[in-house]
Amino acid sequence: MHTARTDHRIRAVGTVVPSDIGAAFRGFQPDGPAAALDGLAESRAEEARTGEPARVAWLPDTLADAEALGVTDVDMLQAITYYRTERGGNEHSTNRRLTRSDALLLGFDAFHLVDQLMTQPLQVVLAGRRVTTGSYESGMRLWDLAPNPVDLMVIEGAGHYEMYDEPEYVDAAVDRLVGFYSDNL
């Protein structure tokens, strides 16, 4: 979305399970985003004092770690199964992020100015099963903001992570994308 808003050489935009990571990250803060920013300010001050960058895990590293932490959310478990295994993992992934970046995530809006700048035809493909990542809600927000929404597809029964590599869902999305681009390029 970011590039398409400001580069109108891109003639059509299709997206599958779009996510506004900023909205999702704000939603994951147990005491709210403002309290999270207060905590991050303290963390940054400590980092400046010690010279040690603070890093935290994006996800538990294994399903066993998740179980030990009491994680029961099906979407979190699917994320671990996808990103922390050969299925979707990468040997170079540390699964750690610098906490100093969290403030930027909290302030990020993936669809900022879409309503004013993105004129291209838009296709949105959503997983029909609503998940804690908010991808369904993000996709509907994008659809509502876009000045030129053309095609909306909801794949019933699919969850966010299943859209990445489950053939029945991937094939349906790809077939729809091919038709959209054939019609709009």
mmCIF file of C-alpha atoms in Angstrom:
data_model
loop_
_atom_site.group_PDB
_atom_site.id
_atom_site.type_symbol
_atom_site.label_atom_id
_atom_site.label_comp_id
_atom_site.label_asym_id
_atom_site.label_seq_id
_atom_site.Cartn_x
_atom_site.Cartn_y
_atom_site.Cartn_z
ATOM 1 C CA MET A 1 0.000 0.000 0.000
ATOM 2 C CA HIS A 2 2.747 2.382 0.970
ATOM 3 C CA THR A 3 4.413 2.486 -2.428
ATOM 4 C CA ALA A 4 1.192 2.346 -4.432
ATOM 5 C CA ARG A 5 -0.108 5.448 -2.676
ATOM 6 C CA THR A 6 2.705 7.578 -4.008
ATOM 7 C CA ASP A 7 3.854 5.748 -7.149
ATOM 8 C CA HIS A 8 1.070 5.787 -9.691
ATOM 9 C CA ARG A 9 3.134 3.781 -12.180
ATOM 10 C CA ILE A 10 1.637 0.892 -10.204
ATOM 11 C CA ARG A 11 -1.614 0.442 -12.085
ATOM 12 C CA ALA A 12 -3.530 -1.958 -9.825
ATOM 13 C CA VAL A 13 -3.163 -3.252 -6.270
ATOM 14 C CA GLY A 14 -4.141 -6.698 -5.029
ATOM 15 C CA THR A 15 -3.555 -7.780 -1.441
ATOM 16 C CA VAL A 16 -4.106 -11.040 0.420
ATOM 17 C CA VAL A 17 -4.790 -11.013 4.181
ATOM 18 C CA PRO A 18 -3.619 -7.421 4.620
ATOM 19 C CA SER A 19 -2.553 -6.483 8.088
ATOM 20 C CA ASP A 20 -2.003 -3.115 9.688
ATOM 21 C CA ILE A 21 0.846 -4.115 11.992
ATOM 22 C CA GLY A 22 0.517 -0.832 13.865
ATOM 23 C CA ALA A 23 -3.139 -1.452 14.758
ATOM 24 C CA ALA A 24 -2.383 -5.080 15.625
ATOM 25 C CA PHE A 25 0.569 -4.111 17.816
ATOM 26 C CA ARG A 26 -1.472 -1.440 19.592
ATOM 27 C CA GLY A 27 -4.172 -4.038 20.219
ATOM 28 C CA PHE A 28 -1.694 -6.448 21.817
ATOM 29 C CA GLN A 29 -0.689 -3.989 24.556
ATOM 30 C CA PRO A 30 -2.345 -5.185 27.791
ATOM 31 C CA ASP A 31 -2.463 -1.717 29.370
ATOM 32 C CA GLY A 32 -2.945 0.188 26.121
ATOM 33 C CA PRO A 33 -0.527 1.842 23.720
ATOM 34 C CA ALA A 34 0.081 4.990 25.797
ATOM 35 C CA ALA A 35 1.189 2.902 28.781
ATOM 36 C CA ALA A 36 3.380 0.846 26.458
ATOM 37 C CA LEU A 37 5.065 4.044 25.251
ATOM 38 C CA ASP A 38 5.741 5.045 28.872
ATOM 39 C CA GLY A 39 7.404 1.677 29.467
ATOM 40 C CA LEU A 40 9.399 2.009 26.276
ATOM 41 C CA ALA A 41 10.688 5.410 27.373
ATOM 42 C CA GLU A 42 12.042 3.792 30.535
ATOM 43 C CA SER A 43 13.572 0.978 28.489
ATOM 44 C CA ARG A 44 15.280 3.428 26.125
ATOM 45 C CA ALA A 45 16.696 5.382 29.093
ATOM 46 C CA GLU A 46 18.079 2.136 30.543
ATOM 47 C CA GLU A 47 19.556 1.228 27.163
ATOM 48 C CA ALA A 48 21.262 4.636 26.989
ATOM 49 C CA ARG A 49 22.687 4.149 30.493
ATOM 50 C CA THR A 50 23.992 0.621 29.927
ATOM 51 C CA GLY A 51 24.759 0.673 26.207
ATOM 52 C CA GLU A 52 22.994 -2.697 25.933
ATOM 53 C CA PRO A 53 20.226 -2.831 23.339
ATOM 54 C CA ALA A 54 17.101 -4.531 24.689
ATOM 55 C CA ARG A 55 15.748 -7.381 22.571
ATOM 56 C CA VAL A 56 12.578 -9.403 23.044
ATOM 57 C CA ALA A 57 11.044 -12.353 21.230
ATOM 58 C CA TRP A 58 8.335 -11.761 18.666
ATOM 59 C CA LEU A 59 6.861 -15.187 19.440
ATOM 60 C CA PRO A 60 7.652 -18.044 21.779
ATOM 61 C CA ASP A 61 10.368 -20.039 20.007
ATOM 62 C CA THR A 62 8.552 -23.369 20.228
ATOM 63 C CA LEU A 63 5.110 -24.752 20.966
ATOM 64 C CA ALA A 64 6.559 -26.115 24.213
ATOM 65 C CA ASP A 65 7.661 -22.592 25.187
ATOM 66 C CA ALA A 66 4.177 -21.315 24.360
ATOM 67 C CA GLU A 67 2.597 -24.039 26.475
ATOM 68 C CA ALA A 68 4.894 -23.175 29.396
ATOM 69 C CA LEU A 69 3.788 -19.541 29.079
ATOM 70 C CA GLY A 70 0.119 -20.564 29.047
ATOM 71 C CA VAL A 71 -0.476 -19.463 25.448
ATOM 72 C CA THR A 72 -3.738 -20.921 24.165
ATOM 73 C CA ASP A 73 -4.655 -18.462 21.404
ATOM 74 C CA VAL A 74 -5.040 -20.532 18.230
ATOM 75 C CA ASP A 75 -3.643 -17.763 16.033
ATOM 76 C CA MET A 76 -0.516 -17.373 18.147
ATOM 77 C CA LEU A 77 -0.017 -21.135 18.059
ATOM 78 C CA GLN A 78 -0.437 -21.135 14.272
ATOM 79 C CA ALA A 79 2.069 -18.280 13.980
ATOM 80 C CA ILE A 80 4.597 -20.311 15.972
ATOM 81 C CA THR A 81 3.890 -23.388 13.856
ATOM 82 C CA TYR A 82 4.421 -21.330 10.722
ATOM 83 C CA TYR A 83 7.296 -18.962 11.528
ATOM 84 C CA ARG A 84 9.273 -21.098 13.977
ATOM 85 C CA THR A 85 9.373 -24.327 11.944
ATOM 86 C CA GLU A 86 10.632 -25.349 8.518
ATOM 87 C CA ARG A 87 7.127 -24.671 7.192
ATOM 88 C CA GLY A 88 7.675 -20.914 7.057
ATOM 89 C CA GLY A 89 10.764 -20.215 9.129
ATOM 90 C CA ASN A 90 14.097 -18.940 7.968
ATOM 91 C CA GLU A 91 17.445 -20.163 9.262
ATOM 92 C CA HIS A 92 18.579 -16.547 9.706
ATOM 93 C CA SER A 93 15.628 -15.494 11.851
ATOM 94 C CA THR A 94 16.525 -14.750 15.451
ATOM 95 C CA ASN A 95 12.870 -14.165 16.398
ATOM 96 C CA ARG A 96 14.089 -11.146 18.376
ATOM 97 C CA ARG A 97 13.343 -7.494 17.862
ATOM 98 C CA LEU A 98 14.944 -4.376 19.289
ATOM 99 C CA THR A 99 12.451 -2.892 21.733
ATOM 100 C CA ARG A 100 13.464 0.583 20.612
ATOM 101 C CA SER A 101 11.496 -0.144 17.416
ATOM 102 C CA ASP A 102 8.289 -0.799 19.325
ATOM 103 C CA ALA A 103 7.455 2.909 19.596
ATOM 104 C CA LEU A 104 7.596 3.150 15.809
ATOM 105 C CA LEU A 105 5.276 0.150 15.486
ATOM 106 C CA LEU A 106 2.829 1.694 17.950
ATOM 107 C CA GLY A 107 2.677 4.874 15.860
ATOM 108 C CA PHE A 108 2.439 3.177 12.463
ATOM 109 C CA ASP A 109 -0.706 3.171 10.310
ATOM 110 C CA ALA A 110 -0.356 0.951 7.225
ATOM 111 C CA PHE A 111 -3.216 2.694 5.441
ATOM 112 C CA HIS A 112 -2.314 6.312 6.174
ATOM 113 C CA LEU A 113 -3.522 8.573 3.319
ATOM 114 C CA VAL A 114 -4.865 5.674 1.221
ATOM 115 C CA ASP A 115 -8.156 7.544 0.938
ATOM 116 C CA GLN A 116 -6.430 10.598 -0.534
ATOM 117 C CA LEU A 117 -3.543 9.218 -2.571
ATOM 118 C CA MET A 118 -4.273 5.702 -3.807
ATOM 119 C CA THR A 119 -6.340 5.935 -6.970
ATOM 120 C CA GLN A 120 -5.539 2.508 -8.444
ATOM 121 C CA PRO A 121 -8.115 -0.276 -8.630
ATOM 122 C CA LEU A 122 -7.938 -2.341 -5.442
ATOM 123 C CA GLN A 123 -8.569 -6.009 -4.803
ATOM 124 C CA VAL A 124 -8.649 -7.387 -1.254
ATOM 125 C CA VAL A 125 -8.618 -11.122 -0.470
ATOM 126 C CA LEU A 126 -9.472 -11.949 3.147
ATOM 127 C CA ALA A 127 -9.390 -15.047 5.298
ATOM 128 C CA GLY A 128 -12.959 -15.616 6.455
ATOM 129 C CA ARG A 129 -12.056 -16.819 9.937
ATOM 130 C CA ARG A 130 -11.435 -13.785 12.079
ATOM 131 C CA VAL A 131 -8.207 -13.927 14.019
ATOM 132 C CA THR A 132 -6.401 -11.977 16.723
ATOM 133 C CA THR A 133 -4.042 -10.409 14.160
ATOM 134 C CA GLY A 134 -6.963 -8.297 12.968
ATOM 135 C CA SER A 135 -6.264 -9.051 9.303
ATOM 136 C CA TYR A 136 -9.981 -9.316 8.452
ATOM 137 C CA GLU A 137 -10.712 -5.990 10.123
ATOM 138 C CA SER A 138 -7.638 -4.420 8.498
ATOM 139 C CA GLY A 139 -8.732 -5.638 5.087
ATOM 140 C CA MET A 140 -12.230 -4.243 5.553
ATOM 141 C CA ARG A 141 -10.779 -0.925 6.741
ATOM 142 C CA LEU A 142 -8.588 -0.771 3.635
ATOM 143 C CA TRP A 143 -11.592 -1.623 1.460
ATOM 144 C CA ASP A 144 -13.632 1.169 3.078
ATOM 145 C CA LEU A 145 -10.814 3.723 2.739
ATOM 146 C CA ALA A 146 -9.870 3.005 -0.863
ATOM 147 C CA PRO A 147 -11.259 5.436 -3.442
ATOM 148 C CA ASN A 148 -11.386 2.726 -6.128
ATOM 149 C CA PRO A 149 -12.251 -0.654 -4.556
ATOM 150 C CA VAL A 150 -12.990 -3.148 -7.316
ATOM 151 C CA ASP A 151 -12.971 -6.693 -5.959
ATOM 152 C CA LEU A 152 -13.412 -8.122 -2.460
ATOM 153 C CA MET A 153 -13.072 -11.847 -1.826
ATOM 154 C CA VAL A 154 -13.574 -13.579 1.502
ATOM 155 C CA ILE A 155 -12.313 -17.162 1.633
ATOM 156 C CA GLU A 156 -14.576 -18.805 4.162
ATOM 157 C CA GLY A 157 -12.992 -21.222 6.612
ATOM 158 C CA ALA A 158 -9.469 -19.900 6.114
ATOM 159 C CA GLY A 159 -7.449 -18.307 8.892
ATOM 160 C CA HIS A 160 -4.676 -15.756 8.459
ATOM 161 C CA TYR A 161 -1.739 -18.198 8.518
ATOM 162 C CA GLU A 162 -3.533 -20.858 6.501
ATOM 163 C CA MET A 163 -3.660 -18.380 3.619
ATOM 164 C CA TYR A 164 0.151 -18.569 3.384
ATOM 165 C CA ASP A 165 0.555 -22.163 2.305
ATOM 166 C CA GLU A 166 -2.633 -24.261 2.421
ATOM 167 C CA PRO A 167 -3.185 -25.155 -1.253
ATOM 168 C CA GLU A 168 -6.976 -24.863 -1.284
ATOM 169 C CA TYR A 169 -6.812 -21.295 0.061
ATOM 170 C CA VAL A 170 -3.701 -20.203 -1.816
ATOM 171 C CA ASP A 171 -5.046 -21.522 -5.123
ATOM 172 C CA ALA A 172 -8.366 -19.702 -4.665
ATOM 173 C CA ALA A 173 -6.575 -16.431 -3.858
ATOM 174 C CA VAL A 174 -4.112 -16.750 -6.751
ATOM 175 C CA ASP A 175 -6.877 -17.555 -9.243
ATOM 176 C CA ARG A 176 -8.780 -14.461 -8.134
ATOM 177 C CA LEU A 177 -5.645 -12.280 -8.261
ATOM 178 C CA VAL A 178 -4.853 -13.468 -11.797
ATOM 179 C CA GLY A 179 -8.334 -12.529 -12.958
ATOM 180 C CA PHE A 180 -8.141 -9.134 -11.254
ATOM 181 C CA TYR A 181 -4.787 -8.235 -12.781
ATOM 182 C CA SER A 182 -5.849 -9.528 -16.203
ATOM 183 C CA ASP A 183 -8.832 -7.180 -16.075
ATOM 184 C CA ASN A 184 -7.013 -4.145 -14.633
ATOM 185 C CA LEU A 185 -3.598 -3.984 -16.334
#
